[in-house]
CSV table of C-alpha atoms and ligand atoms in Angstrom, one decimal:
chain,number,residue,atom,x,y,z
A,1,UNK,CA,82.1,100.6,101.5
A,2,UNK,CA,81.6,102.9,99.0
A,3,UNK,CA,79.2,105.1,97.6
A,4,UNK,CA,78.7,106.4,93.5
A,5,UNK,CA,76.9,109.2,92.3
A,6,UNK,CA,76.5,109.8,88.8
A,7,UNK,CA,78.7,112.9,86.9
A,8,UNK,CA,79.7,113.9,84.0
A,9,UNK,CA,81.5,111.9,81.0
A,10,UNK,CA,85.1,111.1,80.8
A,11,UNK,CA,87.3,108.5,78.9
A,12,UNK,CA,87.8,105.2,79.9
A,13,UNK,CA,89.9,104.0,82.5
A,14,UNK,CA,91.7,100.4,82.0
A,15,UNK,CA,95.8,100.7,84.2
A,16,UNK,CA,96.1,96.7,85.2
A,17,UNK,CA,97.7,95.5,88.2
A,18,UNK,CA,99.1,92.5,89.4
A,19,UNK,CA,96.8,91.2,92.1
A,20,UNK,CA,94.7,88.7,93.4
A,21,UNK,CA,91.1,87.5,91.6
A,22,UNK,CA,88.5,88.2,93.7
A,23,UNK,CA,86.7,85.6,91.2
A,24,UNK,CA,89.2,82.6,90.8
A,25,UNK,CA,91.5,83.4,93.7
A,26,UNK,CA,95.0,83.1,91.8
A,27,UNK,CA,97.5,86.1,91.5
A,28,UNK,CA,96.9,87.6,88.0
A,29,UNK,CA,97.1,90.6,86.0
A,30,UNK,CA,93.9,92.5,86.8
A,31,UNK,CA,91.2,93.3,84.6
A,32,UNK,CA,89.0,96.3,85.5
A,33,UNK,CA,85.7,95.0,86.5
A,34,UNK,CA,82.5,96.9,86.0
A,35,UNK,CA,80.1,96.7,88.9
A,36,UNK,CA,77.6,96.5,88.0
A,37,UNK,CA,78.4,95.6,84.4
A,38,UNK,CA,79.3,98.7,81.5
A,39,UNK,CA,76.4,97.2,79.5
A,40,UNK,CA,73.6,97.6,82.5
A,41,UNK,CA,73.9,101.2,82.8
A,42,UNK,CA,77.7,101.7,84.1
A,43,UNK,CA,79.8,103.8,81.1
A,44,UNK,CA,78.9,107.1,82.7
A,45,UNK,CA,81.6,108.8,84.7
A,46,UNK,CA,80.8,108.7,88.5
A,47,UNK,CA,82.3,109.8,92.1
A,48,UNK,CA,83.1,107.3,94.8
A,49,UNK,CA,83.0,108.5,98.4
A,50,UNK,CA,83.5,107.0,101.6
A,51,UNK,CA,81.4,106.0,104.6
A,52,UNK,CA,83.4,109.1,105.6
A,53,UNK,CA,82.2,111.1,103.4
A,54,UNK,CA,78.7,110.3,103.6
A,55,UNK,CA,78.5,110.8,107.7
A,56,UNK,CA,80.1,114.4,106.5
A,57,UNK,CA,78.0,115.6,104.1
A,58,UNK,CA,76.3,119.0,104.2
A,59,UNK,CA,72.8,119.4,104.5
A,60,UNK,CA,71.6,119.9,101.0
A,61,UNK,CA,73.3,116.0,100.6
A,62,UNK,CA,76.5,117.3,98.8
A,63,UNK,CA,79.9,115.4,99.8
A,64,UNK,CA,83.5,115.9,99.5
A,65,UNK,CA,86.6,113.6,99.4
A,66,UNK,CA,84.8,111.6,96.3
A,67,UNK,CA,87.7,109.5,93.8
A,68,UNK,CA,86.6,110.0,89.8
A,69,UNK,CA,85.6,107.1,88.6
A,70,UNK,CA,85.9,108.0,84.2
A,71,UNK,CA,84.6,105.1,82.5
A,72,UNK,CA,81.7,103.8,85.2
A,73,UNK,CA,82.1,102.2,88.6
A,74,UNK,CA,84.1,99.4,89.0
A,75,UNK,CA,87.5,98.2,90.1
A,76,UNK,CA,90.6,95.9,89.4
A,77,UNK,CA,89.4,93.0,91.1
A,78,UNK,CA,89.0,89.9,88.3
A,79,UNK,CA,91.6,88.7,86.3
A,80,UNK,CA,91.2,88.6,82.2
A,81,UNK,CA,89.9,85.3,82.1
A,82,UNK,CA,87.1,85.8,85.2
A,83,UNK,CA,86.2,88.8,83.5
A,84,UNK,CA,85.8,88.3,79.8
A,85,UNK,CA,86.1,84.4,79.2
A,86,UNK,CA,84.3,83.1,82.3
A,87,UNK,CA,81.4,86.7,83.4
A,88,UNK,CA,81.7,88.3,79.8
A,89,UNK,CA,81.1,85.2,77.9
A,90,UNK,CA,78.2,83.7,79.7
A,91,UNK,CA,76.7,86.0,82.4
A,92,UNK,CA,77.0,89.7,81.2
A,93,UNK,CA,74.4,89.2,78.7
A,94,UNK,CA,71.8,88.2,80.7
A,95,UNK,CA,72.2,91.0,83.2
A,96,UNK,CA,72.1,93.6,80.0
A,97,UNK,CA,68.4,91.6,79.2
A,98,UNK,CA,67.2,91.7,82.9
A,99,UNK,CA,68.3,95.8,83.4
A,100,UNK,CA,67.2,96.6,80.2
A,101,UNK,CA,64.0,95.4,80.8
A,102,UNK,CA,63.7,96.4,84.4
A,103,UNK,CA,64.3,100.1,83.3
A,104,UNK,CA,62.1,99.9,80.7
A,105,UNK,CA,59.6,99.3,83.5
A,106,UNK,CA,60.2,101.6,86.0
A,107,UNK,CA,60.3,104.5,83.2
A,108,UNK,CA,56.9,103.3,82.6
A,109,UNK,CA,55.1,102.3,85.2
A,110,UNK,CA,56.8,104.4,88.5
A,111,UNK,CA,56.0,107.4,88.2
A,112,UNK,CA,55.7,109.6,91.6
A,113,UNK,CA,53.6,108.6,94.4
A,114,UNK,CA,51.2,106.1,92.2
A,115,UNK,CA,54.0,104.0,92.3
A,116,UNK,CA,53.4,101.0,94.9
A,117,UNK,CA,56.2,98.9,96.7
A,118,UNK,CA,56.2,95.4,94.2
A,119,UNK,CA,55.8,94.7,90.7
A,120,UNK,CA,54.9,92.5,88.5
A,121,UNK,CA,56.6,91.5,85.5
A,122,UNK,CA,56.8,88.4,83.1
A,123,UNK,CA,59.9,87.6,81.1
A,124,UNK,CA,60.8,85.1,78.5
A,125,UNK,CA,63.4,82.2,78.6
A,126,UNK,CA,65.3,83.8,81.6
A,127,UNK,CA,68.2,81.9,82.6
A,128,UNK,CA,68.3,82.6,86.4
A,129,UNK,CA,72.0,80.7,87.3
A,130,UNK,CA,73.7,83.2,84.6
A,131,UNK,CA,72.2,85.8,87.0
A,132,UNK,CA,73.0,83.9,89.9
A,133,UNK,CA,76.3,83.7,88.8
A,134,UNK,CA,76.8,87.1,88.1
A,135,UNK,CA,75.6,88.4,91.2
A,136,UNK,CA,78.7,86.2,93.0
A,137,UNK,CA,81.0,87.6,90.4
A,138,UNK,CA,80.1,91.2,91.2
A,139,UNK,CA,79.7,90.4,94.9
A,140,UNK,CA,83.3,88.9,95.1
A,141,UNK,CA,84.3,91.7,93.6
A,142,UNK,CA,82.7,94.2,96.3
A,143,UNK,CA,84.4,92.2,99.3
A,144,UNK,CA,88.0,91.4,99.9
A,145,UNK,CA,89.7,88.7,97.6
A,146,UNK,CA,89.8,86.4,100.5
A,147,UNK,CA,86.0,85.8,101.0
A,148,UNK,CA,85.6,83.5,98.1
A,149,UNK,CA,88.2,80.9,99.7
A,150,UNK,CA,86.1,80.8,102.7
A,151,UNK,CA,83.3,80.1,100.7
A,152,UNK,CA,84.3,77.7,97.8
A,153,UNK,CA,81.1,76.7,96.8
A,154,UNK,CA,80.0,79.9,95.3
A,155,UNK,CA,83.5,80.0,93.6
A,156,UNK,CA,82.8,76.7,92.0
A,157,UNK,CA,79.3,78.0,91.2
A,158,UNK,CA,80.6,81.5,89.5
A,159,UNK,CA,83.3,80.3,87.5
A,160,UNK,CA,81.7,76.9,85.9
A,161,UNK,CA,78.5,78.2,83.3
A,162,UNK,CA,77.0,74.5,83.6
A,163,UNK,CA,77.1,74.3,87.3
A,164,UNK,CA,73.7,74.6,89.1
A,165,UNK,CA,73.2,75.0,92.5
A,166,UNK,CA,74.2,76.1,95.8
A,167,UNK,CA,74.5,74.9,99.3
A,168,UNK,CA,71.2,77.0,100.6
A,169,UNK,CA,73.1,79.0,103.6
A,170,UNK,CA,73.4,81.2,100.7
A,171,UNK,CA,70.7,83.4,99.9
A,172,UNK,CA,70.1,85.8,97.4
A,173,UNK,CA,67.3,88.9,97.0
A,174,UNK,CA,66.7,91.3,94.4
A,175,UNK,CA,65.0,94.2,94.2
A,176,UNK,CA,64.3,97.1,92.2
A,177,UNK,CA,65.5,100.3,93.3
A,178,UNK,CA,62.4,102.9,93.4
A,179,UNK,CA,62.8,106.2,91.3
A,180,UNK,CA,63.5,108.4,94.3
A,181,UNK,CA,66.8,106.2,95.8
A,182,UNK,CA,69.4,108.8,96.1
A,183,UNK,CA,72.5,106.3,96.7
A,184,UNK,CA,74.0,103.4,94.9
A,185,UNK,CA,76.6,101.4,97.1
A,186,UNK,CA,79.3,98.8,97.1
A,187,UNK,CA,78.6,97.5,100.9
A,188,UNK,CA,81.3,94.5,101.8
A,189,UNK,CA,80.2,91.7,103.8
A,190,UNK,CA,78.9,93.3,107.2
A,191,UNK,CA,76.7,92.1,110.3
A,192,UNK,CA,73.7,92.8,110.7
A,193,UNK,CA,72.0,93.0,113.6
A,194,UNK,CA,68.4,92.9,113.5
A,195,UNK,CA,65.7,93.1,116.3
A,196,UNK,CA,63.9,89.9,116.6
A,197,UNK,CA,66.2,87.6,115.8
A,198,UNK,CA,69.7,86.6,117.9
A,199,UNK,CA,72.0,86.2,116.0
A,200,UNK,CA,73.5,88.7,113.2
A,201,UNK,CA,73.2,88.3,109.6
A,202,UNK,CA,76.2,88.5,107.6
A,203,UNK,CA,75.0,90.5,104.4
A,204,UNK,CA,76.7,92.4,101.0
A,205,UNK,CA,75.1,93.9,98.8
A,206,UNK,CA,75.5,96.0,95.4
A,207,UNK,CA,72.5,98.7,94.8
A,208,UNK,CA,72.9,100.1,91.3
A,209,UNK,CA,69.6,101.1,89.4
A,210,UNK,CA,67.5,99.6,88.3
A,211,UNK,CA,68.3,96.7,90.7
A,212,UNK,CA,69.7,95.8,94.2
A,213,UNK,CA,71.4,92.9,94.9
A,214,UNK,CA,72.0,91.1,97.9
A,215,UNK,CA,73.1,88.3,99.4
A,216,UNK,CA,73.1,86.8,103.1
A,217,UNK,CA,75.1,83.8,104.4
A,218,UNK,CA,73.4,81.5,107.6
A,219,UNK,CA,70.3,83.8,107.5
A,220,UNK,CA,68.6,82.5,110.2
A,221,UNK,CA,65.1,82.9,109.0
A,222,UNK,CA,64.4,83.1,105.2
A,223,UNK,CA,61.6,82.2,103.0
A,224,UNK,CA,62.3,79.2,100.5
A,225,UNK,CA,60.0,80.5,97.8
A,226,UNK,CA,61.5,81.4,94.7
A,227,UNK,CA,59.2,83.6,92.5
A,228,UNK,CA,60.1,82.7,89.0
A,229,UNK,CA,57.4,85.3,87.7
A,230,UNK,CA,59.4,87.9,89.4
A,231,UNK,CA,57.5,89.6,92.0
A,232,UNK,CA,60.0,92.0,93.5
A,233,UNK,CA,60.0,94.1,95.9
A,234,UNK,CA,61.2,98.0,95.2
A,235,UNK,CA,62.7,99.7,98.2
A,236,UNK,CA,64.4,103.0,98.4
A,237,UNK,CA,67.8,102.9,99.2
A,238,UNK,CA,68.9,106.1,101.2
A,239,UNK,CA,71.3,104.8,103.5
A,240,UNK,CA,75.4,103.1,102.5
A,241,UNK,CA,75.1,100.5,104.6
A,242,UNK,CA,74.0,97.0,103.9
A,243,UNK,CA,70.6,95.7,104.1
A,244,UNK,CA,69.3,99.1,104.8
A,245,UNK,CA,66.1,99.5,102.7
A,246,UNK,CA,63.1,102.3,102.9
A,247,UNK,CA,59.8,101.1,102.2
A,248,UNK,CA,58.8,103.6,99.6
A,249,UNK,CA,54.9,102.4,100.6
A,250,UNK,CA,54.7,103.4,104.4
A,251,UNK,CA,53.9,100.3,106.4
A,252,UNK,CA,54.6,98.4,103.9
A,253,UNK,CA,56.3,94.8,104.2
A,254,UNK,CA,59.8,96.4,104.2
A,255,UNK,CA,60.1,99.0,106.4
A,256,UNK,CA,60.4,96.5,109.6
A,257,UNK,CA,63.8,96.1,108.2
A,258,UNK,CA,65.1,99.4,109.3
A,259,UNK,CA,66.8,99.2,112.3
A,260,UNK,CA,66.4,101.7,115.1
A,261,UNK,CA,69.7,103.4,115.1
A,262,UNK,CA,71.8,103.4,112.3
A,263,UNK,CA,75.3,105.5,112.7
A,264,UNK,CA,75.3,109.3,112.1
A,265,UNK,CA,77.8,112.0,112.1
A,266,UNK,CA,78.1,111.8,116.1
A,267,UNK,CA,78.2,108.0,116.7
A,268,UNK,CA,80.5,106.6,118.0
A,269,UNK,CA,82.6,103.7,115.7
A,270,UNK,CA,84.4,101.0,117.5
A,271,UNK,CA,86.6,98.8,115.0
A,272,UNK,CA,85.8,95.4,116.0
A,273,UNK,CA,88.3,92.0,114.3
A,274,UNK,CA,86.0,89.2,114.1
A,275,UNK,CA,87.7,85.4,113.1
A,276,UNK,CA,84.3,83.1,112.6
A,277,UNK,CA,85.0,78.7,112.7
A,278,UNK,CA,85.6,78.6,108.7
A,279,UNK,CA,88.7,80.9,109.7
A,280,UNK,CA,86.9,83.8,108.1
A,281,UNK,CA,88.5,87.3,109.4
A,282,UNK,CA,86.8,90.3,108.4
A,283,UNK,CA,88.8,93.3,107.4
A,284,UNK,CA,88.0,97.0,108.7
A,285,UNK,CA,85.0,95.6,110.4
A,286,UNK,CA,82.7,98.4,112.7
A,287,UNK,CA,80.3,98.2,115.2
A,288,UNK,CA,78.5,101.9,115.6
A,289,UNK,CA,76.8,103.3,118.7
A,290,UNK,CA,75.2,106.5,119.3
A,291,UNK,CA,76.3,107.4,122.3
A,292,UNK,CA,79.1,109.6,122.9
A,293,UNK,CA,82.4,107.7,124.8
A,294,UNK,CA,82.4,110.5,127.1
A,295,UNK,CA,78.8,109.2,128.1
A,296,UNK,CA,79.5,105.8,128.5
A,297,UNK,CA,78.9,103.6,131.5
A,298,UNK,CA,78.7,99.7,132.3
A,299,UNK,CA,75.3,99.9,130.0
A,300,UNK,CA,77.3,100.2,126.6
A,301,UNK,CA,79.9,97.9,127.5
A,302,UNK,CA,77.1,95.4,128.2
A,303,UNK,CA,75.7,96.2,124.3
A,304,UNK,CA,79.1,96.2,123.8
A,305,UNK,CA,79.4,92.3,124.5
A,306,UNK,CA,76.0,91.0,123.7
A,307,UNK,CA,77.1,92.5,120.0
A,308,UNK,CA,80.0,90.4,119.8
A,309,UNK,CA,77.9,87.3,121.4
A,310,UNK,CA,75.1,87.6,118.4
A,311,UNK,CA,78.1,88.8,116.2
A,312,UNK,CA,80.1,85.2,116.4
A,313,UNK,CA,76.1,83.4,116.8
A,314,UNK,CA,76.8,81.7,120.2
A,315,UNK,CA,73.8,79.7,120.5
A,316,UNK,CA,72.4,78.6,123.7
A,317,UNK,CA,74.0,76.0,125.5
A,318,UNK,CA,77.5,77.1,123.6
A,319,UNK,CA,80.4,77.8,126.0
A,320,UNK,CA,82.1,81.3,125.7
A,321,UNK,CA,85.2,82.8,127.8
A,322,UNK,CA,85.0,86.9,127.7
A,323,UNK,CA,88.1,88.9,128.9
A,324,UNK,CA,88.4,93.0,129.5
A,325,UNK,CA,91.3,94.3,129.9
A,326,UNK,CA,92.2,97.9,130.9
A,327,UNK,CA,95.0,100.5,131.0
A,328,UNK,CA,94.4,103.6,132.5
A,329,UNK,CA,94.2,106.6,130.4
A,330,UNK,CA,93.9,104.0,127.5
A,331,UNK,CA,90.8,102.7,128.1
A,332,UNK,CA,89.4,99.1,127.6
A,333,UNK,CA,89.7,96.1,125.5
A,334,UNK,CA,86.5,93.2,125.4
A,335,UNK,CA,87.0,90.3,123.5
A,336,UNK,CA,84.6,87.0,123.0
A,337,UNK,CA,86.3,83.9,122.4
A,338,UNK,CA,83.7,80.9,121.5
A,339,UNK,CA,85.6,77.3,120.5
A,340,UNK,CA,87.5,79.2,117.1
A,341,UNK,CA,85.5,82.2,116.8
A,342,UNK,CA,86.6,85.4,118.4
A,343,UNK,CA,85.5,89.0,118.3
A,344,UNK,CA,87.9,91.8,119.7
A,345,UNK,CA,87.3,95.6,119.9
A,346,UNK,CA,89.7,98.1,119.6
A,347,UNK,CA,90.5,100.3,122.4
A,348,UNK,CA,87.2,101.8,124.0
A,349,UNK,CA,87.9,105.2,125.6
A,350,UNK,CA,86.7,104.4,129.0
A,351,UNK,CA,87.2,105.5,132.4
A,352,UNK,CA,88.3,103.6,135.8
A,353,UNK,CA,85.0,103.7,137.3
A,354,UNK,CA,83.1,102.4,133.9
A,355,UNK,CA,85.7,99.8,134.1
A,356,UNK,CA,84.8,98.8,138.1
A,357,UNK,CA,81.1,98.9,137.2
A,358,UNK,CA,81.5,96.4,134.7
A,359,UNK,CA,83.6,93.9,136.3
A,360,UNK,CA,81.5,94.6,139.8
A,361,UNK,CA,84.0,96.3,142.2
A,362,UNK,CA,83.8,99.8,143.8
A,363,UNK,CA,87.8,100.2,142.7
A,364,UNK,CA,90.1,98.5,140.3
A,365,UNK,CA,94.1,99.2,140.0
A,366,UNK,CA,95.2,101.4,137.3
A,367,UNK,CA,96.0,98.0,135.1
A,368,UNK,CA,94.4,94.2,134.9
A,369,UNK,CA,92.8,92.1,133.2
A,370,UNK,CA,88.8,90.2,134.0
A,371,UNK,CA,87.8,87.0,132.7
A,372,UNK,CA,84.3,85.6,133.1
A,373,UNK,CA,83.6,82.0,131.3
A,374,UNK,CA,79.9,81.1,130.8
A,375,UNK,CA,77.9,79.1,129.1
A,376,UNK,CA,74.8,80.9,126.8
A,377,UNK,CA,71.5,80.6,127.9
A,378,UNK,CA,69.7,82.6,125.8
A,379,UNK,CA,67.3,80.3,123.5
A,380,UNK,CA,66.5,82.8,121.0
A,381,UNK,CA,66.5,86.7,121.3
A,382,UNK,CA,66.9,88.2,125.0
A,383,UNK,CA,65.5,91.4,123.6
A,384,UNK,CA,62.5,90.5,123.5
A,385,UNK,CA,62.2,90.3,119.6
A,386,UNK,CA,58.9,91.7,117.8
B,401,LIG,ZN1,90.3,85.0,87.9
C-alpha cells in the first residue's frame, strides 16, 4: 500500500527489469506502467510513502520516508506488449476521454461547500469495457503478480479488446474524488470488514484524481444497476486504506461506509497469512486493533478469531477446526482452518493468564497447544448488523 503526493518535476524514469506481468502472467522484460495512466494526469513527479509513513506523520500531515517517483506514479509491473500493444493500444485512450472530461467538471462545477456528494454528467459514445479493462490492468498492477492467476477470468477479459463480460463476483465502482481529498493510494487487495454484514469483502482500489477505482470480489451484497448516464458518487478519500471513503455531504449515502475503528499510530498490527479454496494466499496481509497488547485479555482474542472466521467467509452450517498454541514469553498463535481455507496470525504478545482465559482453565503449562472443532452457526451477522 502506498500513498502519492504530488511534487515537483523531474525527468522521466524507464530502468526495465526482468519480472513477472502482473497483466499476462509470463516472465518478461518489464515495462514501467503508469497508474493511473501518464495521459490522465500522471507525468508530474510525486512521493510514495508507506502505510508507515502515513501512521507517522506529524500533525500538520507532513511525512517522511517517501521514494521519488520522477516521471508520475507507477511501477514495473506489465511487460511491453501488456502495456503498449494490449492497454496502450486500446484502453489508454479512453481513460484520457473519461479524466479529461471528469476534471473538466469538477473545475467547474465543485467549488467549496456548494458542492454536493453525486453528479451528473452525460457523455458521448463511451466504450465502458475499454474502461473496464483498464481498471483490471491498473488493478493487477496495484496487487501482487500472482492475483491474476487466481482470477483468470479478468485476465482473459484485460488482455482480449473484443472480449465482453465478466463472471459478476466481480464488481466494479467509480467515483469522483471531491476537491478537498488529500490522499491518492495504491491499496492491494485487502479485507474488509464491515458492520452489518458477516463476512469480509475482499476490495483494491486505485484513488487518483479525478476518479477512484475500485473493485470487490464475492461482495456479498451489491446493487446490479449499472448507470450508463453516469451518476457517481464523489467521496473524499482521507484515509490509505481500501474502501475507506468520507462522505463530503454529512449524512449522506456514503458515510455508513466508514468503519468505527480504523488503525492509528497506537494500534496494534497483527500480520495475519490467509490461503482462501481458489489457493489464493495473500501477501503481508494485516489485521489492526486498537488496543494495546499490554491490554489484552480473552476479549481480543475472541475478535481475534471471529476476524479470521468472517475473513475466510465460513458460513453457517460450515465445519471449522481452530487451534492456539502458546509458548511462554512468546505469546500465542490462533489459526482457522475451514475445508482449504486457513487464516494464521503471527505471534500475539500475550500472557499465561490471557492464554487460560481463552481456552477456560484457571492454569495452563508454560507450553501446549488447544483445539476446538465446531460447526458455524451464525446465519448472518452475530453483531447484530445495522
Ligand atoms: Zn504481459
Amino acid at each position: 500500500m502506498s500513498i502519492t503526493r504530488r511534487k515537483s518535476r523531474y525527468a522521466e524514469q524507464d530502468m526495465a527489469t526482468i519480472g513477472t506481468c502482473h497483466l499476462c502472467g509470463q516472465q518478461k522484460l518489464l515495462t514501467y506502467e503508469h497508474l493511473p495512466a501518464r495521459s490522465s494526469f500522471n507525468r508530474e513527479s510525486v512521493e510514495m510513502f508507506g502505510l508507515d509513513s502515513w501512521l507517522g506523520r506529524a500533525a500538520d500531515g507532513s511525512m517522511t520516508g517517501g521514494t521519488e517517483m520522477p516521471g508520475g506514479a507507477g511501477a514495473h509491473t506489465l511487460c511491453y506488449e501488456c502495456n503498449s500493444l494490449v492497454t496502450g493500444n486500446h484502453y489508454v485512450g479512453e481513460l484520457k476521454r473519461w479524466t479529461t472530461t471528469a476534471m473538466a467538471i469538477i473545475a467547474k462545477e465543485l467549488k467549496g461547500d456548494a458542492a454536493g456528494n453525486a453528479l451528473h454528467w452525460q457523455m458521448k459514445r463511451v466504450y465502458p469495457s475499454r474502461i473496464l479493462k483498464q481498471i483490471v490492468a491498473m488493478l493487477a498492477s496495484v496487487n501482487s503478480a500472482s492475483l491474476l492467476d487466481h482470477h483468470q477470468p479478468l485476465r482473459e477479459f484485460a488482455l482480449n479488446p473484443r472480449a465482453m463480460g465478466l463472471p459478476n463476483r466481480y464488481q466494479f465502482y467509480m467515483f469522483l474524488t471531491h476537491p478537498t481529498s488529500t490522499v491518492a493510494r495504491y491499496a492491494g487487495l485487502s479485507i474488509r470488514l464491515a458492520p452489518g454484514t458477516w463476512c469480509g469483502t475482499w476490495i483494491t482500489d486505485l484513488v487518483w484524481p479525478p476518479f477512484g477505482y475500485v473493485m470487490t470480489i464475492d461482495e456479498s451484497q451489491h446493487d446490479q444497476a449499472a448507470d450508463i448516464d453516469l451518476r457517481l458518487p464523489i467521496l473524499v478519500t482521507d484515509e490509505p486504506y481500501p474502501g475507506e471513503f468520507a462522505d463530503p455531504v454529512a449524512g449522506g449515502a456514503f458515510s455508513k461506509t466508514r468503519p468505527m475503528a480504523l488503525p492509528t499510530a497506537d494500534s496494534v498490527r497483527i500480520p495475519v497469512d490467509v490461503r482462501l479454496a481458489d489457493g489464493y494466499r495473500t501477501e503481508g496481509a494485516e489485521l489492526a486493533h486498537p488496543t494495546p497488547f499490554s491490554e489484552w485479555t480473552e476479549t481480543e482474542i475472541k475478535e481475534v478469531l471471529e476476524s479470521l472466521l468472517r475473513t475466510l467467509c465460513v458460513r453457517a452450517g460450515e465445519e471449522y477446526d481452530v487451534s492456539f498454541k502458546w509458548v511462554y514469553g512468546q505469546g500465542a498463535v490462533l489459526s482457522v482452518e475451514s475445508g482449504p481455507r486457513t487464516a494464521t496470525t503471527d505471534w500475539l504478545p500475550v500472557g499465561l493468564s490471557v492464554v487460560a482465559a481463552f481456552t477456560g482453565h484457571d492454569r495452563v503449562p508454560d507450553k501446549g497447544i488447544a483445539k476446538h472443532h465446531d460447526t458455524m452457526r451464525f446465519n448472518d451477522s452475530p453483531t447484530g448488523g445495522e
